XYZ file of N, CA and C in Angstrom:
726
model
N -32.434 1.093 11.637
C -31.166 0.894 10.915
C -31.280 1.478 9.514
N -30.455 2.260 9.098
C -30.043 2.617 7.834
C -30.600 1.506 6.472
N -31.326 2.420 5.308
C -31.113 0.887 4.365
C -29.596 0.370 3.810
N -29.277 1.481 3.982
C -27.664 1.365 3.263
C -26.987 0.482 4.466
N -26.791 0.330 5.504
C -26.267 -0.555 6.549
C -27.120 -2.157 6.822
N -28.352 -2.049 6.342
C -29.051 -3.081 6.227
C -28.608 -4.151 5.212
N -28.663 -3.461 3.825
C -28.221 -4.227 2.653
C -26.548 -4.842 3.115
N -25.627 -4.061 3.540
C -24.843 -4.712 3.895
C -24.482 -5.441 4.245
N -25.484 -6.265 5.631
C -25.326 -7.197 5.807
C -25.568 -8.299 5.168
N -25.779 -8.184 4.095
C -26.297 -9.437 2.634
C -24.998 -9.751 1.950
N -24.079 -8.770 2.226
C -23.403 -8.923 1.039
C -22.084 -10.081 0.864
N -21.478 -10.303 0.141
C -20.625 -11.638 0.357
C -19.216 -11.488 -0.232
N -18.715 -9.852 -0.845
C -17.741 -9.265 -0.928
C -17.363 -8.014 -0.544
N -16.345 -7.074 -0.589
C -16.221 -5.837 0.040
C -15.367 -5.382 -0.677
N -15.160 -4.338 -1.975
C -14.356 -4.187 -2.847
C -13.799 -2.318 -1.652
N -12.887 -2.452 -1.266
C -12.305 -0.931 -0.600
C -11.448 0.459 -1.707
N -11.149 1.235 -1.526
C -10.054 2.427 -2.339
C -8.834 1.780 -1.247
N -8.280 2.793 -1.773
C -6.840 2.152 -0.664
C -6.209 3.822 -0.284
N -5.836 4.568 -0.902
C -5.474 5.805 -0.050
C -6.747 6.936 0.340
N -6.211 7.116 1.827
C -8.081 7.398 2.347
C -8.629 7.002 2.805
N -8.642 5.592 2.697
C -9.989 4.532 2.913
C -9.277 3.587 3.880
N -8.022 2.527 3.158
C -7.404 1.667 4.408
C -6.306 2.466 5.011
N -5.628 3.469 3.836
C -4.260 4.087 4.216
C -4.542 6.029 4.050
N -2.838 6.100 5.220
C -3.451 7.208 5.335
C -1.708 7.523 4.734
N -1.596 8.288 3.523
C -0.379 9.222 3.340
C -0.347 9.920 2.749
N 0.544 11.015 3.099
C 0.724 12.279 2.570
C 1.120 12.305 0.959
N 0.483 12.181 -0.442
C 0.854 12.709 -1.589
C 0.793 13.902 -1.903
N 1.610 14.025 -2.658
C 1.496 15.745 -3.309
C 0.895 15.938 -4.525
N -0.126 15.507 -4.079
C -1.803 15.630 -5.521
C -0.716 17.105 -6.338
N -0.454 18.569 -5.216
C -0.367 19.809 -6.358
C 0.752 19.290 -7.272
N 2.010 19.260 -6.459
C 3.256 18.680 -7.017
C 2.910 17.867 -8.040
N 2.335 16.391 -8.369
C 1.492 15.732 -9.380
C 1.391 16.524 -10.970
N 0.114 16.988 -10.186
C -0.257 17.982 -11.391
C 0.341 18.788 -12.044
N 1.307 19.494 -11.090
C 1.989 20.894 -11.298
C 3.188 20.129 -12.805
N 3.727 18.828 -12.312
C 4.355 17.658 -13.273
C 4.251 17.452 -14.594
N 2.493 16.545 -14.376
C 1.913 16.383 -15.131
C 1.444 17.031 -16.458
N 1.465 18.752 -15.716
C 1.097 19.618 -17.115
C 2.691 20.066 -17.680
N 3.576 19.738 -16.855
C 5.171 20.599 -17.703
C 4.759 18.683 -18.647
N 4.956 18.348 -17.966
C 5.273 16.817 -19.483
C 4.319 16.981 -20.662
N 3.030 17.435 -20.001
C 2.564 17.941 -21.522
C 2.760 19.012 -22.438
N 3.230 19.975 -21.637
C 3.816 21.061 -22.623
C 4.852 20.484 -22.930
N 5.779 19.901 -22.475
C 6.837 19.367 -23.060
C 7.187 18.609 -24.475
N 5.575 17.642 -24.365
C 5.096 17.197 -25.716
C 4.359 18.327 -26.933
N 4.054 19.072 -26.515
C 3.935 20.070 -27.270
C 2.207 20.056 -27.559
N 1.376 19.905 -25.915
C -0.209 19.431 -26.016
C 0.110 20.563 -25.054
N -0.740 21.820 -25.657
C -1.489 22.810 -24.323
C -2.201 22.602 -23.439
N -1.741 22.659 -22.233
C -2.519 22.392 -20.915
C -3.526 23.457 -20.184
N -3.627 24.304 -20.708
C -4.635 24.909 -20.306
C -5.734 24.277 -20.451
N -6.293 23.879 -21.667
C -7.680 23.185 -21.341
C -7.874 21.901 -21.134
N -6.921 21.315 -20.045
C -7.287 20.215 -19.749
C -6.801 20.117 -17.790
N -5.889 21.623 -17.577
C -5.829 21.640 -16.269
C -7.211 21.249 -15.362
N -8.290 21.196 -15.772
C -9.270 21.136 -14.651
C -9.732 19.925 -14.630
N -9.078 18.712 -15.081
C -9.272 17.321 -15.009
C -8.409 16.494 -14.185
N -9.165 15.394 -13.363
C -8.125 14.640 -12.731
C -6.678 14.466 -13.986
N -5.459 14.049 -13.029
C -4.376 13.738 -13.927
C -4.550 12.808 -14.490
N -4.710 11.500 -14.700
C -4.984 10.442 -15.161
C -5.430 10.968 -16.418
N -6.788 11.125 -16.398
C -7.852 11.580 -17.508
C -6.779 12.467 -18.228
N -6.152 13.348 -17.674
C -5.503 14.709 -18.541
C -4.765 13.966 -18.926
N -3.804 13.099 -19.046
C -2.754 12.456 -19.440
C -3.173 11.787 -20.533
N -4.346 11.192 -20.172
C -5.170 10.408 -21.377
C -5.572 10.781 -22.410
N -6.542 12.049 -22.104
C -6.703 13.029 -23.021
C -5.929 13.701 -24.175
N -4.435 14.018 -23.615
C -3.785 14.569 -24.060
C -3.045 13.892 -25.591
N -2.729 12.382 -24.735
C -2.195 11.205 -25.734
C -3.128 11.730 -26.904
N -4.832 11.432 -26.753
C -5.578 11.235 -27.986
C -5.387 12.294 -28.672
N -4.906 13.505 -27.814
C -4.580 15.039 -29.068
C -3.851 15.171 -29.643
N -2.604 14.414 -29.672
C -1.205 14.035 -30.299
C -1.801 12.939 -31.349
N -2.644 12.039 -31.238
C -2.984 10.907 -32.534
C -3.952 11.867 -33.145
N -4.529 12.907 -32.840
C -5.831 13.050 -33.566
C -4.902 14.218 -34.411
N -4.213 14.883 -34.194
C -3.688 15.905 -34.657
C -2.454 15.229 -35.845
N -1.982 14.169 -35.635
C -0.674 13.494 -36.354
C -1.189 12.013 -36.782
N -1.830 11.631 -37.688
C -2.202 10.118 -37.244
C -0.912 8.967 -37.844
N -0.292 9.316 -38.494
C 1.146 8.869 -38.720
C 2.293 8.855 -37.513
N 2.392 9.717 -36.785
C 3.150 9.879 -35.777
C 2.656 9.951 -34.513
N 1.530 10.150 -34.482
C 0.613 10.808 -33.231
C 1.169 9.502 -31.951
N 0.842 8.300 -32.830
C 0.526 6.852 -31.575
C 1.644 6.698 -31.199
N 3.312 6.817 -31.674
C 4.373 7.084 -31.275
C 4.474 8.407 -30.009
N 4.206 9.354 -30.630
C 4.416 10.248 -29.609
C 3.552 10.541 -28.269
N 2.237 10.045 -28.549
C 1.221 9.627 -27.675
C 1.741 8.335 -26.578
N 2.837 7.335 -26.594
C 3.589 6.655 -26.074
C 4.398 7.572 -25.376
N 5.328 7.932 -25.655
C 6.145 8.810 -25.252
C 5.959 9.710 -24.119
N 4.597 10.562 -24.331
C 4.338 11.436 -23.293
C 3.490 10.715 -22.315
N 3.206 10.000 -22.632
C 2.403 8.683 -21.083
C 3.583 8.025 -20.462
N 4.826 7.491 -20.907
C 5.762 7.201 -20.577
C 6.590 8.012 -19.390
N 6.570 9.265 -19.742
C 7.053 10.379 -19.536
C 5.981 10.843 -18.158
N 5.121 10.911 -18.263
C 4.241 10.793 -17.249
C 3.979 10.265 -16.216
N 4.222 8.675 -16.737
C 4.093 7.776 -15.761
C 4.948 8.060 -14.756
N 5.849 8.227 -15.339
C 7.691 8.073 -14.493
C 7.110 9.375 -12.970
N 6.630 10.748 -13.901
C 6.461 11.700 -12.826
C 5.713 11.605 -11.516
N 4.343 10.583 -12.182
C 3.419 10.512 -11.463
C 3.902 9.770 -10.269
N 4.750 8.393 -10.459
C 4.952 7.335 -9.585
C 6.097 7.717 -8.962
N 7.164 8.817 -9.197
C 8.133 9.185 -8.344
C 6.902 10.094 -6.749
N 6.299 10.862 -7.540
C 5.118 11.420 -6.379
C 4.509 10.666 -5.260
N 3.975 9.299 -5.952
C 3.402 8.383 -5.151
C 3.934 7.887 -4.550
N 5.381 7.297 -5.189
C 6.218 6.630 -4.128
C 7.008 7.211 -2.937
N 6.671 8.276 -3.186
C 7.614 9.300 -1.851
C 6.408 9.545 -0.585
N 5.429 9.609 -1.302
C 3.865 9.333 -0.620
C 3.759 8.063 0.297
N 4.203 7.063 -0.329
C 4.332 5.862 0.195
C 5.257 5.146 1.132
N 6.432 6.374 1.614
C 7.423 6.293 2.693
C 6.472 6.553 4.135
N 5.435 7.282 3.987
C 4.727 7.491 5.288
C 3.561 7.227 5.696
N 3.362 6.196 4.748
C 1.855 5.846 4.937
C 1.587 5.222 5.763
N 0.117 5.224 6.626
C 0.121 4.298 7.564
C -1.651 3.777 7.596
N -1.929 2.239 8.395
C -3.153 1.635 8.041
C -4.122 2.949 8.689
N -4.860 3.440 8.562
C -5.729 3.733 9.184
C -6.710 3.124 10.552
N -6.984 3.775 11.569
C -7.643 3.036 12.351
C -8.550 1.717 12.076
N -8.366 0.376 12.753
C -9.051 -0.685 12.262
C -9.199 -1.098 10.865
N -8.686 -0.749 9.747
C -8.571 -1.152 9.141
C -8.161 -2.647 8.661
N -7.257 -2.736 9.494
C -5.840 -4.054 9.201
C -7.203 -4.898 9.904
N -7.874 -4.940 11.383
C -8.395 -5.590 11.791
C -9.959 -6.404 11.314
N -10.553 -5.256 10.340
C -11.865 -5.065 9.427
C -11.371 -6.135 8.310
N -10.208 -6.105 7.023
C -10.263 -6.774 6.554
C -9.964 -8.134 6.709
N -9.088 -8.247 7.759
C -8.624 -9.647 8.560
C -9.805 -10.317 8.953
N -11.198 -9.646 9.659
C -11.661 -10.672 10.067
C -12.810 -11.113 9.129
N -12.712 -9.666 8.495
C -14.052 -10.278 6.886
C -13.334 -11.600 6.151
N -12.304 -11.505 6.092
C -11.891 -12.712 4.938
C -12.021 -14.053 5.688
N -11.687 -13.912 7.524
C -11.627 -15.260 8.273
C -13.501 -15.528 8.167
N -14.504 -14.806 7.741
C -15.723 -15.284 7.789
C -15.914 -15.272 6.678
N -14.912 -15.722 5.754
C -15.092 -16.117 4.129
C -15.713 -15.478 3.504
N -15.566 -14.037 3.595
C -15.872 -12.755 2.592
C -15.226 -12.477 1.718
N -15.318 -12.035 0.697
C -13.998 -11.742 -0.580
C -13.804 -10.299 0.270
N -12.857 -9.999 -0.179
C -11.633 -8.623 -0.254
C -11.027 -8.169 -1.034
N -11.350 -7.114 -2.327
C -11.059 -6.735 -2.778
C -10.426 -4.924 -2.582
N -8.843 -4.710 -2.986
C -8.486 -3.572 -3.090
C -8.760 -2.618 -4.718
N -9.340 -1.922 -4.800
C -9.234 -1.393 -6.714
C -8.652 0.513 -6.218
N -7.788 0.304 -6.724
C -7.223 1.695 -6.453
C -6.996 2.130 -7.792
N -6.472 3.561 -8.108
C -5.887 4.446 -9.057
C -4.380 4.321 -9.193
N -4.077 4.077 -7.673
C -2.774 4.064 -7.848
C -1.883 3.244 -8.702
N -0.742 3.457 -8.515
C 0.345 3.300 -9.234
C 0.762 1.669 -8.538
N 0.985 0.496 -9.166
C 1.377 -0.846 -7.931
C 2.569 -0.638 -7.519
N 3.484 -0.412 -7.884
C 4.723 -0.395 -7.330
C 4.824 0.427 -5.632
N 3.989 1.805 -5.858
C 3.753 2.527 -4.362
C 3.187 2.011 -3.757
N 2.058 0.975 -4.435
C 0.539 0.191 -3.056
C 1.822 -0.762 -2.495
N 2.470 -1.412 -3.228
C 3.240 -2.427 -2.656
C 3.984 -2.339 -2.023
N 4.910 -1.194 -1.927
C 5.782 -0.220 -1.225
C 4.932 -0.235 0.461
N 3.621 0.308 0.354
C 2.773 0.356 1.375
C 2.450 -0.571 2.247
N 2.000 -1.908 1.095
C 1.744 -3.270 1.967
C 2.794 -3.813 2.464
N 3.985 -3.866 2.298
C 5.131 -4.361 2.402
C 5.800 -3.790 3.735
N 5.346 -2.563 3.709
C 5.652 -1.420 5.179
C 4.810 -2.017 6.046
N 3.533 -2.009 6.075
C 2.898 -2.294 6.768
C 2.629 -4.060 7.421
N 3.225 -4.777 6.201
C 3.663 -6.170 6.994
C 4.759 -6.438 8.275
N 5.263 -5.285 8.016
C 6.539 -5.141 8.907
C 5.847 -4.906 10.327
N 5.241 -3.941 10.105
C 4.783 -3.004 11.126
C 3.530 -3.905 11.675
N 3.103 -4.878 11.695
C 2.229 -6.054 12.295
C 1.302 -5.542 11.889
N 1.048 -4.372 10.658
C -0.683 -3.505 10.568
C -1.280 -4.283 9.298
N -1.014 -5.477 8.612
C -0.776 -6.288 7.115
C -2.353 -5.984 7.211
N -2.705 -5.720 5.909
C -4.216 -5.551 5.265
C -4.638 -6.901 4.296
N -5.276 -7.567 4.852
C -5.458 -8.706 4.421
C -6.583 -8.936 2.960
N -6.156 -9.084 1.796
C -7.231 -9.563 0.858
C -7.059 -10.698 0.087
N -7.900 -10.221 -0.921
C -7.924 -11.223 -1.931
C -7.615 -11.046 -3.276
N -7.913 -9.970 -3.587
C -7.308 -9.022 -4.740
C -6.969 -7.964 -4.581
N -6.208 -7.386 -5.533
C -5.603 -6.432 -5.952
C -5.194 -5.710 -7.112
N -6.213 -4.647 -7.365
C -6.366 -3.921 -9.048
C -5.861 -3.028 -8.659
N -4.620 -2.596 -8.879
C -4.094 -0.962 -9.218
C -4.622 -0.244 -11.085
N -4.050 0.840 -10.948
C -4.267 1.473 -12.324
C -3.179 0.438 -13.350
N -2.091 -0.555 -13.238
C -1.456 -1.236 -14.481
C -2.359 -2.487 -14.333
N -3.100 -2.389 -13.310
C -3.586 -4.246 -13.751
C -4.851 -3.993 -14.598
N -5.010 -2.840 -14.763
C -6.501 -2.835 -15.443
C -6.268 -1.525 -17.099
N -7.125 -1.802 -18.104
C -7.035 -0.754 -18.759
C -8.147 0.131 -18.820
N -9.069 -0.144 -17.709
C -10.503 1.006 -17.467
C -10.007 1.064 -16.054
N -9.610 2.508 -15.587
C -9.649 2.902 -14.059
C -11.002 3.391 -13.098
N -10.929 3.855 -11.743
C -12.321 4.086 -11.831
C -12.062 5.729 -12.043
N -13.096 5.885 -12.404
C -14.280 6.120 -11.907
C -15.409 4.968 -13.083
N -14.445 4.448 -13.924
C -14.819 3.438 -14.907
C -15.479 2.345 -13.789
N -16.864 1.778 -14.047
C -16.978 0.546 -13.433
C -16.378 -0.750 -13.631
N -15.712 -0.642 -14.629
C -15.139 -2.139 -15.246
C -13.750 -1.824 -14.728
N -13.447 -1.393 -13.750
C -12.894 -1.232 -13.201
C -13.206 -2.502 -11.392
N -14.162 -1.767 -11.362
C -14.658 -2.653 -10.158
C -14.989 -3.961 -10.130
N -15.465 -4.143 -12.041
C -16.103 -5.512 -12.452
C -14.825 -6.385 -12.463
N -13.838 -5.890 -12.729
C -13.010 -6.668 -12.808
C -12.687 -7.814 -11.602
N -12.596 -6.628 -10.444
C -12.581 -7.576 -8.824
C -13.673 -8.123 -8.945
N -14.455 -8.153 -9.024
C -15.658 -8.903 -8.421
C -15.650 -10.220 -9.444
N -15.329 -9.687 -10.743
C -15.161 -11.410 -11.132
C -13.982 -12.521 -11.386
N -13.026 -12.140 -10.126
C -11.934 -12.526 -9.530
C -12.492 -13.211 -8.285
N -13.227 -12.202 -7.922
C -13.459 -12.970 -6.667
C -14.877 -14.051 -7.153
N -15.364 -13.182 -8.288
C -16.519 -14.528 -8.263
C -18.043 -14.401 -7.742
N -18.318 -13.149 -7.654
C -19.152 -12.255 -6.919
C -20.297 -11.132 -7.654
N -21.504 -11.084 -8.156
C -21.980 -10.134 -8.615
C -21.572 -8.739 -7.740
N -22.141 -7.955 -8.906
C -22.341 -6.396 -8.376
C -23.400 -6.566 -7.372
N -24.646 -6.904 -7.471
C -25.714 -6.738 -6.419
C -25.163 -7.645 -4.905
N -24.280 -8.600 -4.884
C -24.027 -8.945 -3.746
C -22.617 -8.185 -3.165
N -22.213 -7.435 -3.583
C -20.819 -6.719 -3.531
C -21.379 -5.256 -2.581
N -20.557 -4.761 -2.158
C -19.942 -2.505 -1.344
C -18.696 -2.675 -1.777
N -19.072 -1.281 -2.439
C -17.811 -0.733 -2.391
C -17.848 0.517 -1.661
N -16.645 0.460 -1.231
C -16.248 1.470 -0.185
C -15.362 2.813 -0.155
N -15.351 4.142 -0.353
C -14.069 4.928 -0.674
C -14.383 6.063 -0.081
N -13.629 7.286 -0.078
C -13.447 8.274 0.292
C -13.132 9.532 -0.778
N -13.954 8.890 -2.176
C -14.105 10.066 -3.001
C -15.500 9.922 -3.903
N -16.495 10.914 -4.530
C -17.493 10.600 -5.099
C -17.122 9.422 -6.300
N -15.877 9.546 -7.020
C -15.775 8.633 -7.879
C -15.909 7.200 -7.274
N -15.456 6.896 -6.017
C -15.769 5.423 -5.465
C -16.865 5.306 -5.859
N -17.925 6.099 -5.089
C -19.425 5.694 -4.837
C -20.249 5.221 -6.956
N -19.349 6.795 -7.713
C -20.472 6.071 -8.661
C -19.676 5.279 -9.408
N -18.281 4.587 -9.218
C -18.360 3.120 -9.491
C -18.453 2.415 -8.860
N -18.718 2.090 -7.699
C -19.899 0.861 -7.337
C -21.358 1.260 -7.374
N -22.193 2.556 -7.802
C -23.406 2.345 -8.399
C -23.271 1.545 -9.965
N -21.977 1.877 -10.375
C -22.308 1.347 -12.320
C -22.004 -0.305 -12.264
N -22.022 -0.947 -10.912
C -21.426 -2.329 -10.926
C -22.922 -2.866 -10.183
N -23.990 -1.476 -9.784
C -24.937 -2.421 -8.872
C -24.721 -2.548 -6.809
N -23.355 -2.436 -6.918
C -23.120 -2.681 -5.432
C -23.790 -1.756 -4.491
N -23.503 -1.951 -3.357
C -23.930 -1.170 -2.303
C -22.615 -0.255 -2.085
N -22.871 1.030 -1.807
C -21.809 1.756 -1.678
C -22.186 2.535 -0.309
N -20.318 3.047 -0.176
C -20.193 3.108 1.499
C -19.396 4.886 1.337
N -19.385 5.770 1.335
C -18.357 6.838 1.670
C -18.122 7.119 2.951
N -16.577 6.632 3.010
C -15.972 7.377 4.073
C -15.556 8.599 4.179
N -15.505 9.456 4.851
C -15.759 10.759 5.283
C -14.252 11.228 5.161
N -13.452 11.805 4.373
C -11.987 12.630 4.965
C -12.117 13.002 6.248
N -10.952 13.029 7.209
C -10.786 14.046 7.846
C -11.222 14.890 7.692
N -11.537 15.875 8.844
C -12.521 17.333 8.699
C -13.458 17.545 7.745
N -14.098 16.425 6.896
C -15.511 16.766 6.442
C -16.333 16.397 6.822
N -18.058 17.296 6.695
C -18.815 16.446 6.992
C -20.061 15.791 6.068
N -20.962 15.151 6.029
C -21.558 14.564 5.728
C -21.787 15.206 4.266
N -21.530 16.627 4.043
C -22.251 17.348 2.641
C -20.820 16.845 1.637
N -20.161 16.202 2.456
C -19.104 16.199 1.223
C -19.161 14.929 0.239
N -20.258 14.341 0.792
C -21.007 12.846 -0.027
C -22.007 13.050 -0.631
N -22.946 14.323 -0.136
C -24.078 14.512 -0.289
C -24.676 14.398 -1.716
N -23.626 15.088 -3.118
C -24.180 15.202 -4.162
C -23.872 13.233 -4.820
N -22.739 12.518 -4.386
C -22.659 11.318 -4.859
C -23.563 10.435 -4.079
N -24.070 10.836 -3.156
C -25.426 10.077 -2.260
C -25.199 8.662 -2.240
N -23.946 7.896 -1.308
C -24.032 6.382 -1.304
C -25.097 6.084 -0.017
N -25.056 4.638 -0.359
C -26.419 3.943 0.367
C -25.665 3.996 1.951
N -24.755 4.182 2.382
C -23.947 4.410 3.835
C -22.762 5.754 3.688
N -22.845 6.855 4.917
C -21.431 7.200 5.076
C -21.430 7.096 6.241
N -19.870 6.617 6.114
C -19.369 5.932 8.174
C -17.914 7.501 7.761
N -17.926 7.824 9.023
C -16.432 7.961 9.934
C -15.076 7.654 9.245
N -15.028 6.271 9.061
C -13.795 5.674 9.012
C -14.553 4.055 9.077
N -13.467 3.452 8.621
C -13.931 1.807 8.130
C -14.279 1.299 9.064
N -13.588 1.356 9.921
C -13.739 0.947 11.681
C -15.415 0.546 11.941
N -16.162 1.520 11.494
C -17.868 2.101 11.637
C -18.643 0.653 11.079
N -17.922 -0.269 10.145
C -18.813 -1.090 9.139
C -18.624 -2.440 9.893
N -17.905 -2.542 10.661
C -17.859 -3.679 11.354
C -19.238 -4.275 11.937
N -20.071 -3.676 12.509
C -21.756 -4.221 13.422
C -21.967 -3.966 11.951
N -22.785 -3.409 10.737
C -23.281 -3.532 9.548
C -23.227 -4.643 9.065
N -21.611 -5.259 9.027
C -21.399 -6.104 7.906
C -20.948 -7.508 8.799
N -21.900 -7.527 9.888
C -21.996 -8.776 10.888
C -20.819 -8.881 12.268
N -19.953 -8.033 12.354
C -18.462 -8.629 12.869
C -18.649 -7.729 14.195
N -17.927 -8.307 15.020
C -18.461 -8.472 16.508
C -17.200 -7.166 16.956
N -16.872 -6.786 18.123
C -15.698 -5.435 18.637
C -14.249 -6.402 17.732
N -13.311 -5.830 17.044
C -11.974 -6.283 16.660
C -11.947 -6.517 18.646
N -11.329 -7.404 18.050
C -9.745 -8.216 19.382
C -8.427 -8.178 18.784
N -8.070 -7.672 19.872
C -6.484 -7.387 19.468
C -5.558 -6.250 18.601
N -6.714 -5.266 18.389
C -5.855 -4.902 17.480
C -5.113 -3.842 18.343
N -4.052 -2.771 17.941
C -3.322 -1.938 18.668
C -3.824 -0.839 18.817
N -4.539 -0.584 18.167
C -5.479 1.379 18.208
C -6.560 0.733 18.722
């Protein structure tokens, strides 16, 4: 057995990503960006040298170039163009969030971790209004993802790839880093649950394979969530529809 599938079975929470990881929908990451940099030219912050950063970060970035450049006006207008941002980003997500759907076993993985009194934690990037959009679809649709928390990017003011990001769930639920996985489908998952201590899990995108974890090296990569069920003690799902 794997050490990374071994340690798992120790553990007494399960912090997940949420698009990728439990859900599967179509965003328009280019569309996003393509957004993201007219609102900053708009504010009058050149985007050329900050196009090669996630949006988040660029957005962030950008604010501090408007205070560092104006410090009288800067924190006003540094409002403004995050404002302005926000709006773009979450019209993207939420149109993202008309087609999302649970991913295989998913709905069934966190349902039965929590009935064997595991914490469940979601910590996403996203936007809450779209995750909720999502969970809310998916209650309908009998696929409900069962937890215990829930950190989007407004419930927190460190996102990840920030670990205090992750720390946050875990001391909600009440849980060190060393007894905690976290689980995702991008290198930033993996090295925030290394900066929290946890055991970390990468799930694989569609059509990649194993080298696409390789340089963030977590202690497990599965398939799809489905895979962590025998690891993390839990016997074939019953019942579920896939």
């Amino acid at each position: 057995m794997p050490a990374g599938a071994a340690r798992l079975g120790a553990v007494r929470a399960v912090l997940f990503d949420f698009d990728g990881t439990l859900v599967e929908q179509r965003v328009d990451f280019a569309r996003m960006r393509r957004e993201a940099l007219a609102v900053l030219a708009a504010h009058g912050v050149d985007p050329a040298p900050l196009a090669g950063m996630h949006v988040l970060e660029m957005v962030e970035r950008a604010g501090r170039a408007l205070v560092a450049r104006d410090p009288l006006r800067g924190a006003a207008r540094a409002e403004a163009l995050a404002a302005d941002a926000r709006r773009a980003i979450e019209d993207v997500e939420c149109q993202g969030a008309a087609s999302a759907r649970a991913l295989p076993g998913a709905a069934a993985l966190l349902g039965d971790l929590r009935a064997r009194g595991m914490g469940v934690g979601i910590v996403t990037r996203n936007c809450r209004v779209a995750v909720e959009r999502v969970l809310a679809r998916l209650v309908r649709e009998c696929d409900a993802l069962e937890y215990d928390v829930l950190l989007t990017r407004d419930d927190v003011p460190h996102v990840k790839p920030d670990p205090r990001h992750l720390q946050a769930a875990l001391d909600r639920l009440g849980v060190a880093g060393a007894e905690a996985a976290m689980c995702g489908d991008h290198p930033m998952d993996i090295a925030a649950g290394r900066g929290v201590g946890a055991c970390t899990v990468g799930v694989l995108p569609a059509g990649q394979g194993p080298e696409y974890m390789a340089a963030a090296a977590p202690d497990l990569v599965v398939g799809g969530v489905a895979e962590l069920r025998a690891p993390l003690g839990l016997g074939p799902a019953g019942g579920e529809r896939r």
